[in-house]
Short mmCIF file of C-alpha atoms in Angstrom, two decimals:
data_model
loop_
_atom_site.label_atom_id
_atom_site.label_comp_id
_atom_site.label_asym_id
_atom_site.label_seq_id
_atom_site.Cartn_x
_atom_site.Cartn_y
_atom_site.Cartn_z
CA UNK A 22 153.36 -65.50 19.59
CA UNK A 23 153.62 -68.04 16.99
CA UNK A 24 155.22 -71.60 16.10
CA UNK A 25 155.44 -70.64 12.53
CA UNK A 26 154.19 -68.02 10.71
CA UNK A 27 153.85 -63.77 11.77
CA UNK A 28 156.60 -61.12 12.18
CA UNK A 29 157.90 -62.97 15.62
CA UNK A 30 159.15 -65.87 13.21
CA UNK A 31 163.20 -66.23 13.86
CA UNK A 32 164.87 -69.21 12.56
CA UNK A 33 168.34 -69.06 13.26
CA UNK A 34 170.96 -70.90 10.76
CA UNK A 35 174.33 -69.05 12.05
CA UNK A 36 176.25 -72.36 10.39
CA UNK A 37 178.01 -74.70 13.08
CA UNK A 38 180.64 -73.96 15.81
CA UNK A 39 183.98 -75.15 15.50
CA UNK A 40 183.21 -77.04 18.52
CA UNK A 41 180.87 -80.42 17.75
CA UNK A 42 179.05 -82.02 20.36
CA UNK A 43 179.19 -86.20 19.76
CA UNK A 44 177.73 -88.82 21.26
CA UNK A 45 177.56 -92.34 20.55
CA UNK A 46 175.19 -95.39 22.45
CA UNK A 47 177.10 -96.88 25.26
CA UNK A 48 174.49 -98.94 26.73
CA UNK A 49 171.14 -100.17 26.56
CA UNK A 50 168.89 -101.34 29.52
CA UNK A 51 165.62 -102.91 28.84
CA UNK A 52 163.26 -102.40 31.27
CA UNK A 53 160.09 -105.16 32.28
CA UNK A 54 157.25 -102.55 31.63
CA UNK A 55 156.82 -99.18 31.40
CA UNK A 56 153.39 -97.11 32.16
CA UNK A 57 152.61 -94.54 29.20
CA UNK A 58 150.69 -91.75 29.04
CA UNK A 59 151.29 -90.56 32.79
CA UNK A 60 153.05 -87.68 31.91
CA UNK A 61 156.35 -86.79 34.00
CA UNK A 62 159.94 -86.51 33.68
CA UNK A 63 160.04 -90.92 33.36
CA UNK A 64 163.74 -90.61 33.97
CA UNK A 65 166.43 -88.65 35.90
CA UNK A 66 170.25 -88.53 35.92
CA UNK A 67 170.64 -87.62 39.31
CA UNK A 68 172.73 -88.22 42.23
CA UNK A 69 170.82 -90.91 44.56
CA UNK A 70 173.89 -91.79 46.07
CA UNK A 71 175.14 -88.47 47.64
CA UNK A 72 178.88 -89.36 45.71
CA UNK A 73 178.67 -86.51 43.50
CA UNK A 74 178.01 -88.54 40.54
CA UNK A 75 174.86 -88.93 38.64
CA UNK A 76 172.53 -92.13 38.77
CA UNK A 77 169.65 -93.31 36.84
CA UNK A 78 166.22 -93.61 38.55
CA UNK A 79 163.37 -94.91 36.46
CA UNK A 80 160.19 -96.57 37.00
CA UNK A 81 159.88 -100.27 36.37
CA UNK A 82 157.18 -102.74 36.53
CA UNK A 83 155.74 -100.76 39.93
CA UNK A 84 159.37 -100.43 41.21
CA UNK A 85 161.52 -97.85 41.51
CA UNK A 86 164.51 -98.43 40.51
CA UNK A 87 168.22 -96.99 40.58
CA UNK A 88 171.24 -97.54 38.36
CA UNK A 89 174.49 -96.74 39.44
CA UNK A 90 177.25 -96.12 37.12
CA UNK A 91 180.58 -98.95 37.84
CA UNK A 92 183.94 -98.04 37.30
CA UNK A 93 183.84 -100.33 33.73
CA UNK A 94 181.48 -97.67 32.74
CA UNK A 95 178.04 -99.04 32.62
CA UNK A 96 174.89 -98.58 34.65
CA UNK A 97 174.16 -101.10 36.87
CA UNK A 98 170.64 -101.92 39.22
CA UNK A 99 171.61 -100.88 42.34
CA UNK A 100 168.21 -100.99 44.36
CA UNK A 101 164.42 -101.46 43.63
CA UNK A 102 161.98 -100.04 45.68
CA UNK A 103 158.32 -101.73 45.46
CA UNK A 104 155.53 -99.17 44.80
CA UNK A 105 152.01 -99.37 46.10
CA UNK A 106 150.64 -99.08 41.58
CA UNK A 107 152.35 -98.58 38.32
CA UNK A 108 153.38 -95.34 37.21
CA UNK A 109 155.77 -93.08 36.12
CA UNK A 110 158.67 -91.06 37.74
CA UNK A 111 156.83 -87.54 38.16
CA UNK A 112 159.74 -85.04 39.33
CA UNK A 113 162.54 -85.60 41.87
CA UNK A 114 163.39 -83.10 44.64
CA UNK A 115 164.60 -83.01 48.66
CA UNK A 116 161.21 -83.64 49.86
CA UNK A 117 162.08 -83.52 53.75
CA UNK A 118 165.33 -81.32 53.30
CA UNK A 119 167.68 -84.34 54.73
CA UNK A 120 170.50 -84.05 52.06
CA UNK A 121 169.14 -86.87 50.04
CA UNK A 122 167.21 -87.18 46.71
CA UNK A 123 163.87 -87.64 46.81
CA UNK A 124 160.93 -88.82 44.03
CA UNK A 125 156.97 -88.26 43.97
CA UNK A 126 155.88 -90.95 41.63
CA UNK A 127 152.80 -90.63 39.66
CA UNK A 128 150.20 -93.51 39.61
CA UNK A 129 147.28 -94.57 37.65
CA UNK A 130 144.85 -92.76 40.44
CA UNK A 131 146.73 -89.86 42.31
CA UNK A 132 150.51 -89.91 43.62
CA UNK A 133 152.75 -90.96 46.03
CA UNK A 134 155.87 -88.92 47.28
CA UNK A 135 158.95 -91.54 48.37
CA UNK A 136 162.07 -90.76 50.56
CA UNK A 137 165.67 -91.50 49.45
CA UNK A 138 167.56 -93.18 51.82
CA UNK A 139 171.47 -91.79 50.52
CA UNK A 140 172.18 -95.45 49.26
CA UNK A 141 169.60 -95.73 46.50
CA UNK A 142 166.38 -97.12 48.24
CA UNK A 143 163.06 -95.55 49.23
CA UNK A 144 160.36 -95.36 51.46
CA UNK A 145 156.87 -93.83 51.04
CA UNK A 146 156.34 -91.06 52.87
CA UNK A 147 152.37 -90.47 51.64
CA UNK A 148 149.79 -91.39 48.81
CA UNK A 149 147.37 -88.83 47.49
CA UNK A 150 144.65 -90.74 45.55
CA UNK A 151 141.79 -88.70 45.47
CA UNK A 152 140.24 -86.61 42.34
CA UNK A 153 142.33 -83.80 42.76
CA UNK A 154 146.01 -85.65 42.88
CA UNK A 155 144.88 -86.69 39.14
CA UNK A 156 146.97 -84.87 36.29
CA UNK A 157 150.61 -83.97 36.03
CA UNK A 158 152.59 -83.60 39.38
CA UNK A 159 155.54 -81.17 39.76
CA UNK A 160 156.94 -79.62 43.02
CA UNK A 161 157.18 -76.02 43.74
CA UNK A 162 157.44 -73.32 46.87
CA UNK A 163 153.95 -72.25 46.26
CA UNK A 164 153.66 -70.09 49.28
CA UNK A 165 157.37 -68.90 49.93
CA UNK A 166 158.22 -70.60 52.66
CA UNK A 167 161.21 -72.61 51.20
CA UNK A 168 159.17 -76.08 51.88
CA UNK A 169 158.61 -77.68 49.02
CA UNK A 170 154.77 -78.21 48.00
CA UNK A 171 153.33 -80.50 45.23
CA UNK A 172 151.35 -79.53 42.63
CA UNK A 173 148.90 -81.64 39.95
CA UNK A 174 146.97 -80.16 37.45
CA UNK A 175 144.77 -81.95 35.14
CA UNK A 176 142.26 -80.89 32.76
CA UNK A 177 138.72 -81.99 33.16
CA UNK A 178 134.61 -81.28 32.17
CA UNK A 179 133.60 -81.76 28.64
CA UNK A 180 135.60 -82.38 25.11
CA UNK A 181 136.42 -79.62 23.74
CA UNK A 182 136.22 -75.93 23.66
CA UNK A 183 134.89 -73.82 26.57
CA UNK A 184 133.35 -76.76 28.00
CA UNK A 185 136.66 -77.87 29.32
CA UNK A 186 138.22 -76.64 32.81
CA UNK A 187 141.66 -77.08 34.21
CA UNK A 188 142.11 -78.08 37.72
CA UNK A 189 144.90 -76.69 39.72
CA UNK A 190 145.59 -78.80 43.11
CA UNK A 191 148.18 -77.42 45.37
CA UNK A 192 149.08 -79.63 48.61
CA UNK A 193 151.36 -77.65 50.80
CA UNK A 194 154.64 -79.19 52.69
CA UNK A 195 154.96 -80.38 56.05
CA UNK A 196 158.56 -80.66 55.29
CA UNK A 197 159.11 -84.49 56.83
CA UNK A 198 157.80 -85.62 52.87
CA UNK A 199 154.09 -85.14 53.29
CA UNK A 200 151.86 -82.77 52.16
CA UNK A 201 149.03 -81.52 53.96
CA UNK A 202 145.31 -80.74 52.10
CA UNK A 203 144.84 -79.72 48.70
CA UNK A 204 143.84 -76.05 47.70
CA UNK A 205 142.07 -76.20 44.30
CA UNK A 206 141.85 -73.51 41.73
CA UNK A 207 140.17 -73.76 38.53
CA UNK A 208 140.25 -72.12 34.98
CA UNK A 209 138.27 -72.31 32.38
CA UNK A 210 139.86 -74.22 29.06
CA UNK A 211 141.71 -77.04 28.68
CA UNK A 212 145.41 -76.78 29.84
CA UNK A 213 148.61 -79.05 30.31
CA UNK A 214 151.92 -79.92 30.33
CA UNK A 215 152.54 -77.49 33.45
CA UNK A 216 155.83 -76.24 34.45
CA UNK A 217 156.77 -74.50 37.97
CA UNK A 218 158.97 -71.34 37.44
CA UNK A 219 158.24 -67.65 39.49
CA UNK A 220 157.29 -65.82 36.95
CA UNK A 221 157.32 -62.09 38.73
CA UNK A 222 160.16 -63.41 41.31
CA UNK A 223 158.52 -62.72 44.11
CA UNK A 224 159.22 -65.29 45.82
CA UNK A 225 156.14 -67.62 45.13
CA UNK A 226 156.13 -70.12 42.31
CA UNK A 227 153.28 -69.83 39.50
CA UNK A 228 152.81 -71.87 36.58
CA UNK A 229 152.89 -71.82 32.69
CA UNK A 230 150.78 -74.66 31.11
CA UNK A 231 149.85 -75.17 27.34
CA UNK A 232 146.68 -74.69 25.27
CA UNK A 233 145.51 -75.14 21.97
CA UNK A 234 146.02 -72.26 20.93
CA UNK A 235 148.31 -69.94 23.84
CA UNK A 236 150.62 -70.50 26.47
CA UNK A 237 149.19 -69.41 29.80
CA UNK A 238 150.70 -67.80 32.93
CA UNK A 239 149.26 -68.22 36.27
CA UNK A 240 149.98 -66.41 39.61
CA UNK A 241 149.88 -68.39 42.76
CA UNK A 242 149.36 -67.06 45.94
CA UNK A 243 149.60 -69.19 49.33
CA UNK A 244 148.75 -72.46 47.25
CA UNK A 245 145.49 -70.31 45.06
CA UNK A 246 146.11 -69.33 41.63
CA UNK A 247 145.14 -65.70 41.90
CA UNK A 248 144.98 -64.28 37.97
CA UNK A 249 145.81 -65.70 34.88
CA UNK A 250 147.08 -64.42 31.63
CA UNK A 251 147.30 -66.06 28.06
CA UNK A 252 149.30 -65.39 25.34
CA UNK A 253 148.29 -66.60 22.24
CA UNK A 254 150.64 -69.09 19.88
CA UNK A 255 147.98 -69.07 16.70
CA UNK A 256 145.57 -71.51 15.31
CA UNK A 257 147.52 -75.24 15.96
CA UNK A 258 150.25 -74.63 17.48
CA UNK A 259 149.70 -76.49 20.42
CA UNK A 260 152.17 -75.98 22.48
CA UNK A 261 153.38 -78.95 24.87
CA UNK A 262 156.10 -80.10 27.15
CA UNK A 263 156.86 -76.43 28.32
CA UNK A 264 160.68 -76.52 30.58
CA UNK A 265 162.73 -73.73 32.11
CA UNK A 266 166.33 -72.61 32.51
CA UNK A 267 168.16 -69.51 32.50
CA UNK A 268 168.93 -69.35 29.07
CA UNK A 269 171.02 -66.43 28.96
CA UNK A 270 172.90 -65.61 32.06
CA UNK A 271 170.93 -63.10 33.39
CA UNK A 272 169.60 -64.76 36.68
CA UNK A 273 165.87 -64.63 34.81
CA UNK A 274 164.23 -68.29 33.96
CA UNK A 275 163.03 -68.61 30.25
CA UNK A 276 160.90 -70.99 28.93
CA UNK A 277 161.00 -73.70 26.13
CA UNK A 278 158.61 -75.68 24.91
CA UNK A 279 157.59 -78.21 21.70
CA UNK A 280 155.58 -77.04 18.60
CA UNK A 281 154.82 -80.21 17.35
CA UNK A 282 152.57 -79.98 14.54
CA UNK A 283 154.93 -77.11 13.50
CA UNK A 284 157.92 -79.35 14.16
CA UNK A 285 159.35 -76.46 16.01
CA UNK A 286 160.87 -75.57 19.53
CA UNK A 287 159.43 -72.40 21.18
CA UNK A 288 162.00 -70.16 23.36
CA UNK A 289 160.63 -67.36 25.30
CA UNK A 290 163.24 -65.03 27.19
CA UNK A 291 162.25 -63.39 30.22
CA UNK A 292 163.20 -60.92 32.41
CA UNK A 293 161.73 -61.71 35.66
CA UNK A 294 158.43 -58.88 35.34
CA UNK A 295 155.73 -61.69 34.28
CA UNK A 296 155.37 -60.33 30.84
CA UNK A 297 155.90 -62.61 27.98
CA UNK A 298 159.42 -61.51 27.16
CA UNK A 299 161.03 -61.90 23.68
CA UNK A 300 160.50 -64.59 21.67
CA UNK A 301 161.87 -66.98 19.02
CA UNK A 302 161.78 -70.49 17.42
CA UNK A 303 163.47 -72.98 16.15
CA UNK A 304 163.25 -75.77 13.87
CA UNK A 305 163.58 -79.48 14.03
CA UNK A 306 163.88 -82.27 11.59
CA UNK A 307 160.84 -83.91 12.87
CA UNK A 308 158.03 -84.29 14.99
CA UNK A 309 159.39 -83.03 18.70
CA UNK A 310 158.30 -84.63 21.72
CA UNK A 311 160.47 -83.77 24.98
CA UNK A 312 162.72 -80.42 24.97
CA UNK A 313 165.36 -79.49 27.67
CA UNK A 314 167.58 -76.56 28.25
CA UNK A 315 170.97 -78.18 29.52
CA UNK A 316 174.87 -77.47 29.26
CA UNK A 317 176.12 -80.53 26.89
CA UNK A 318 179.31 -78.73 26.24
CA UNK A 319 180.77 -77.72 29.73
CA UNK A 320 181.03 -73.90 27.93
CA UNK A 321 178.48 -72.77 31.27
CA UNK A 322 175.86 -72.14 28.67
CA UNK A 323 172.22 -73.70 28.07
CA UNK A 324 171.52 -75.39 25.11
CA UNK A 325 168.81 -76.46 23.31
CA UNK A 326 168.08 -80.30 23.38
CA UNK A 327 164.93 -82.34 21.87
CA UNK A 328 164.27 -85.92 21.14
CA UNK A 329 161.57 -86.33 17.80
CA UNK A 330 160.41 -89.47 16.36
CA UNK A 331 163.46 -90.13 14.77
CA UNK A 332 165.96 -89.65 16.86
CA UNK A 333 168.00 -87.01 19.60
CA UNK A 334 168.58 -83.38 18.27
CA UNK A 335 170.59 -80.25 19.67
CA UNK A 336 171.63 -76.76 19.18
CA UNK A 337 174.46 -75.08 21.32
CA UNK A 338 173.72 -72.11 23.14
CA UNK A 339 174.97 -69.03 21.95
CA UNK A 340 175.16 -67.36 25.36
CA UNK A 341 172.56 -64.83 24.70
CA UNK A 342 169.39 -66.84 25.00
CA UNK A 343 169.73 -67.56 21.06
CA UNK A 344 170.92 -70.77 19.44
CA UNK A 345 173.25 -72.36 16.81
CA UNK A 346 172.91 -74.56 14.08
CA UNK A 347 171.31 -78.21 14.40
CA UNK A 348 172.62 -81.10 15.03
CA UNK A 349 171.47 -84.37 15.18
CA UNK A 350 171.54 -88.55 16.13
CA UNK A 351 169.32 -91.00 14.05
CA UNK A 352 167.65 -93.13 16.31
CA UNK A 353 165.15 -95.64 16.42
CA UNK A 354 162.26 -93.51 19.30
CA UNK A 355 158.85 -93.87 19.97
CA UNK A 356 157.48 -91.19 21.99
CA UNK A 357 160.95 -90.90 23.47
CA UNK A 358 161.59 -89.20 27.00
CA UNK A 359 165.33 -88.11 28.16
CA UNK A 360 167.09 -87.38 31.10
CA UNK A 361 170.50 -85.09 31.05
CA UNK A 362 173.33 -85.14 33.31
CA UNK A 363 177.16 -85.81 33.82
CA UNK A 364 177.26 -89.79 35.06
CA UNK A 365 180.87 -89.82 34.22
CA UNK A 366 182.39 -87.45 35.89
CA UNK A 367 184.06 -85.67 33.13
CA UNK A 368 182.29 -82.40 32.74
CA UNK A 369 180.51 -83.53 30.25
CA UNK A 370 176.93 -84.52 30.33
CA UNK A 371 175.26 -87.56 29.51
CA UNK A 372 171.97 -88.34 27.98
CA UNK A 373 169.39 -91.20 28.78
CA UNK A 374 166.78 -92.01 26.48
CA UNK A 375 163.40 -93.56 27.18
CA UNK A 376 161.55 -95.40 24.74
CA UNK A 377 159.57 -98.17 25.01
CA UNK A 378 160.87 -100.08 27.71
CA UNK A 379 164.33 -99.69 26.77
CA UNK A 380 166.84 -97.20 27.97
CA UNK A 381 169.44 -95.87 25.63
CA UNK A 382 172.34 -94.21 27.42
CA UNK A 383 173.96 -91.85 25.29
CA UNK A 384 177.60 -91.13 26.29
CA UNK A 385 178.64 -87.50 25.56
CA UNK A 386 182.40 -87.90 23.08
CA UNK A 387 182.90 -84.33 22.61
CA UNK A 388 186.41 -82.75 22.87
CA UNK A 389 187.21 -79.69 25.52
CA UNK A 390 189.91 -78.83 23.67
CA UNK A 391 189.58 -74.81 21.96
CA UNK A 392 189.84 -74.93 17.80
CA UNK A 393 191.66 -72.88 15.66
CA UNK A 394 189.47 -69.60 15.43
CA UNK A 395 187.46 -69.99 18.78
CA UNK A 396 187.20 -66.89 21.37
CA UNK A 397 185.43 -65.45 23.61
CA UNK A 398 183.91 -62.38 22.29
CA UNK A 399 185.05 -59.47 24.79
CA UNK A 400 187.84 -61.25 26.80
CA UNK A 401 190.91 -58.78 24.96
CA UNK A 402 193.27 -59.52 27.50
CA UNK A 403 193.54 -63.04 26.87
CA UNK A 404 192.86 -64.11 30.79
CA UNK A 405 189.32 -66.22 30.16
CA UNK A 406 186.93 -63.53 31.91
CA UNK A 407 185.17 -60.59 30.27
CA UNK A 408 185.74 -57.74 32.61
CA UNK A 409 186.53 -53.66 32.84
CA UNK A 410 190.15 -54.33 32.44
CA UNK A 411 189.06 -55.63 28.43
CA UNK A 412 187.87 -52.38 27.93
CA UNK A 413 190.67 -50.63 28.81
CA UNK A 414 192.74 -53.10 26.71
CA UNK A 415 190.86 -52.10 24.06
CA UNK A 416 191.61 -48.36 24.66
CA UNK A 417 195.15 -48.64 24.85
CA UNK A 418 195.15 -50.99 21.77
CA UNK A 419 193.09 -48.43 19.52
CA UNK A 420 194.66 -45.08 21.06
CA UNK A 421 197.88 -45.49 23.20
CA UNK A 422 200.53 -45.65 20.90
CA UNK A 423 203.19 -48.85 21.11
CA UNK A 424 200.46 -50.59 22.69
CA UNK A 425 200.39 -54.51 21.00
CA UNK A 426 197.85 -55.58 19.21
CA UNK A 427 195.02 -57.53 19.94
CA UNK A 428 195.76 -61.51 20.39
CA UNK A 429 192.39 -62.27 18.77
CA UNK A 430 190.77 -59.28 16.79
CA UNK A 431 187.42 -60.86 16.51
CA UNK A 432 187.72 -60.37 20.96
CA UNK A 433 187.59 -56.76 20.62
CA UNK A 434 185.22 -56.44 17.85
CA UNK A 435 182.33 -56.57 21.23
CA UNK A 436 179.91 -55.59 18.78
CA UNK A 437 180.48 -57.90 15.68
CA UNK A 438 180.24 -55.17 13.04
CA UNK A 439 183.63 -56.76 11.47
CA UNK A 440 185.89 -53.94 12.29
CA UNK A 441 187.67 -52.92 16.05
CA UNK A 442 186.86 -49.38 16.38
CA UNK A 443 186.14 -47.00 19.33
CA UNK A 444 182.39 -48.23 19.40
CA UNK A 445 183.53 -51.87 20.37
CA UNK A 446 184.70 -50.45 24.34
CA UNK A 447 181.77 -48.17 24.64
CA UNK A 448 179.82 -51.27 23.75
CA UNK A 449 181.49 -53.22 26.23
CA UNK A 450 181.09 -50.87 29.23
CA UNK A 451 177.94 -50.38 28.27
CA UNK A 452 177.45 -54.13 28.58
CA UNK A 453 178.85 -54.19 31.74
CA UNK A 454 177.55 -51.24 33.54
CA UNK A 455 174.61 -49.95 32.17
CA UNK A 456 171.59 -52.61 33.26
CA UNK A 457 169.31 -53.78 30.19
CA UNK A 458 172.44 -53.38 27.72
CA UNK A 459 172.85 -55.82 24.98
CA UNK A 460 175.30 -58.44 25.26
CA UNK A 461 178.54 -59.15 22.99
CA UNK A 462 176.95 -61.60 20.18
CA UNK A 463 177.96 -64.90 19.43
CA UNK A 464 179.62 -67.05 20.76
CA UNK A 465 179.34 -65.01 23.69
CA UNK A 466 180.87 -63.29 26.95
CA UNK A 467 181.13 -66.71 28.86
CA UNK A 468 181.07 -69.37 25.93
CA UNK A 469 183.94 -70.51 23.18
CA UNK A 470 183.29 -70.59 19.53
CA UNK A 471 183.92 -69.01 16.29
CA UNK A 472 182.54 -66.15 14.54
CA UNK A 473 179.19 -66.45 12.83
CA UNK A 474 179.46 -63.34 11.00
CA UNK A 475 181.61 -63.42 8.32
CA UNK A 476 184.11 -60.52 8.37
CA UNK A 477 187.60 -59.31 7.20
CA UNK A 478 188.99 -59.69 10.41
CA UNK A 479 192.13 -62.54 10.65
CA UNK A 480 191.03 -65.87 12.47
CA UNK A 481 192.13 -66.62 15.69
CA UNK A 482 194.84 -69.03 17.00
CA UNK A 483 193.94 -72.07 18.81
CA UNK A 484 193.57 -70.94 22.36
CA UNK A 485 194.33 -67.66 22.25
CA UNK A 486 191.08 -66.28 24.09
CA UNK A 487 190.21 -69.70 25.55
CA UNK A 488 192.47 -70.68 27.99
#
């Protein structure tokens, strides 16, 4: 696997969809202090409130604090909860499974994990200061149990090299908010920027973390990392700030992560088995430093999102784990980390940036409404879902004589080979039936969009496969 150069190399320019994502700065907040170089998420969109709408929860100054969005639109304090250091929000979760959103914070010497009261506020639950609560803190299930458990790992020993050894501290859940003693594993090399996902979906969490030069998989079992396996990304890559999401609709978790002395975005499809899956990457107009896989579109597809040091990039998700064309917002980051979510209620998500100490809330413009020459590849019959019944509207449209014609050509062509033929139903119930089959290209089975592929067949009418 590599960030730039070898026969895995995709960079995908498939020209933009008729359907721009926009956003412009609605707000600032400016924050008393922030605490670098913690590592973390720093900032959530995410519903502290139990309203169904998203709020912003940050760490200031050794508070946390919560914003809540105000019917004139901007984000407003609505509760500050003293902390026992500085630090940085680590990962938010329901700690004690009571309904309500819950934060582990991560601190200067360890971490504590803090209870949401429904209305905003928090309360510690525990601290975990000693040598192995140092490093990055995420929550997992690391023994299948359905409790969540906490996780730091941290890379420790010499400076480079073999001499280097990564600590892996697992602290299982009481489920009240606590966790009980840690369970250390270690492996040799230096490793970070850990990310929870079950790789073999067995029910257990495991990790991926980041190397010098490989991303590497580790098994967990009951809280012990039980084998390890790296795959390597070539000489300065470096991959960091690894995330998941299902990517492609397929129930599987894939993996992105930041090239950044390649100034590239790493995606790695999987299929649930482990294995590394299928690869590609993805350039970006500068230096990366966060990447997330979120819907910005409200098209129930992933895309790909990454602030650099210039400013907030994106590509929309083709709905087969692939990407479109870049697009991008100039603006003024340092080390900038972002938060995603819908705080307005609209379908459409949001985006908060953190840099510095100020906030930059970036409210999402983009219209819902289907362009001339959008469709959803598949969906013949015109009713928004691609099903067996498109099929057979593609039989009777190709063989059963006084049948009408296709609404939107470019819907049957399942197969994008720029002509509607007998192949383009065989592909389809093939895509439907037969597991492991590919699925109808660009823009997809679930998302809308126009044709990438340049072909004789006539452009579709506004609408007429996206109802």
């Amino acid at each position: 696997m590599r960030c730039l150069i070898g026969s895995l190399l995709v960079v995908m320019s498939l020209g933009p969809l008729n359907a721009q994502v926009q956003f412009s700065v609605d707000q600032t907040i400016d924050l008393s202090s922030t605490t670098p170089a913690l590592y973390g998420d720093y900032l959530q969109l995410v519903d502290v409130t139990n309203d169904g709408v998203r709020d912003l929860l940050t760490v200031d100054s050794g508070n946390l604090t919560s914003y809540e969005r105000q019917s004139t639109g901007a984000f407003v304090e609505l509760a500050t909860t003293a902390l026992i250091g500085s630090g940085t929000l680590a990962t938010v979760a329901d700690l004690d499974n009571d309904g309500n959103t819950d934060a582990v914070v991560r601190l200067t010497n360890g971490y504590v994990s803090m209870l949401g009261d429904g209305s905003g506020s928090f309360t510690q639950a525990g601290s975990y200061l000693a040598s192995d609560d140092l490093g990055q803190v995420l929550i997992g299930d690391f023994n299948g149990d359905g409790t969540p458990d906490v996780v730091a790992a941290r890379t420790t020993g010499g400076t480079f090299g073999s001499s280097l050894t990564t600590e892996i501290s697992i602290r299982m859940g009481t489920g009240s908010g606590t966790f009980g003693p840690p369970m250390q594993s270690d492996l040799a090399g230096g490793l970070n920027s850990p990310v929870v996902i079950d790789l073999n979906e067995d029910g257990t969490d495991d990790l991926v973390l980041a190397g010098l030069l490989q991303l590497t998989f580790v098994f967990i079992t009951d809280g012990l990392a039980t084998s390890s396996v790296d795959y390597p990304a070539g000489v300065g890559d470096a991959p960091q700030d690894i995330r998941v999401q299902d990517l492609n609709g397929d129930g599987h978790l894939d993996v992105v992560f930041t090239c950044p002395i390649m100034n590239r975005v790493g995606v790695l499809v999987q299929d649930g088995t482990g294995g590394i899956g299928s690869f590609q990457d993805y350039e970006v107009s500068d230096t990366p430093v966060t990447v997330r896989a979120e819907d910005i579109n409200d098209d129930g597809v992933a895309d790909l999102l990454t602030t650099t040091n210039s400013g907030f990039e994106w590509r929309l998700g083709l709905g087969d784990g692939s990407f479109g064309a870049l697009q991008s917002m100039t603006l003024a980051t340092s080390e900038a980390r972002f938060a995603v979510g819908d705080s307005t209620s609209d379908g459409l998500a949001e985006v908060a940036i953190l840099s510095g100490d100020t906030v930059s809330i970036l409210l999402n413009t983009t219209s819902t409404t289907p362009l001339p020459g959008d469709f959803r590849r598949g969906d013949t019959n015109n009713d928004g879902q691609v099903e067996i019944t498109d099929a057979i509207r593609l039989f009777e449209s190709l063989f059963l004589i006084g049948s009408a014609p296709l609404e939107c050509a470019d819907s049957g062509d399942t197969n994008d080979d720029g002509a509607v033929d007998v192949s383009d139903p065989v592909y389809l119930l093939s895509y439907l039936f037969v597991a492991g089959s590919a699925a109808p290209p660009a823009p997809g089975v679930t998302a809308c969009g126009s044709d990438p592929t340049a072909d004789p067949l006539a452009t579709c009418s506004a609408g007429a496969t996206c109802p």
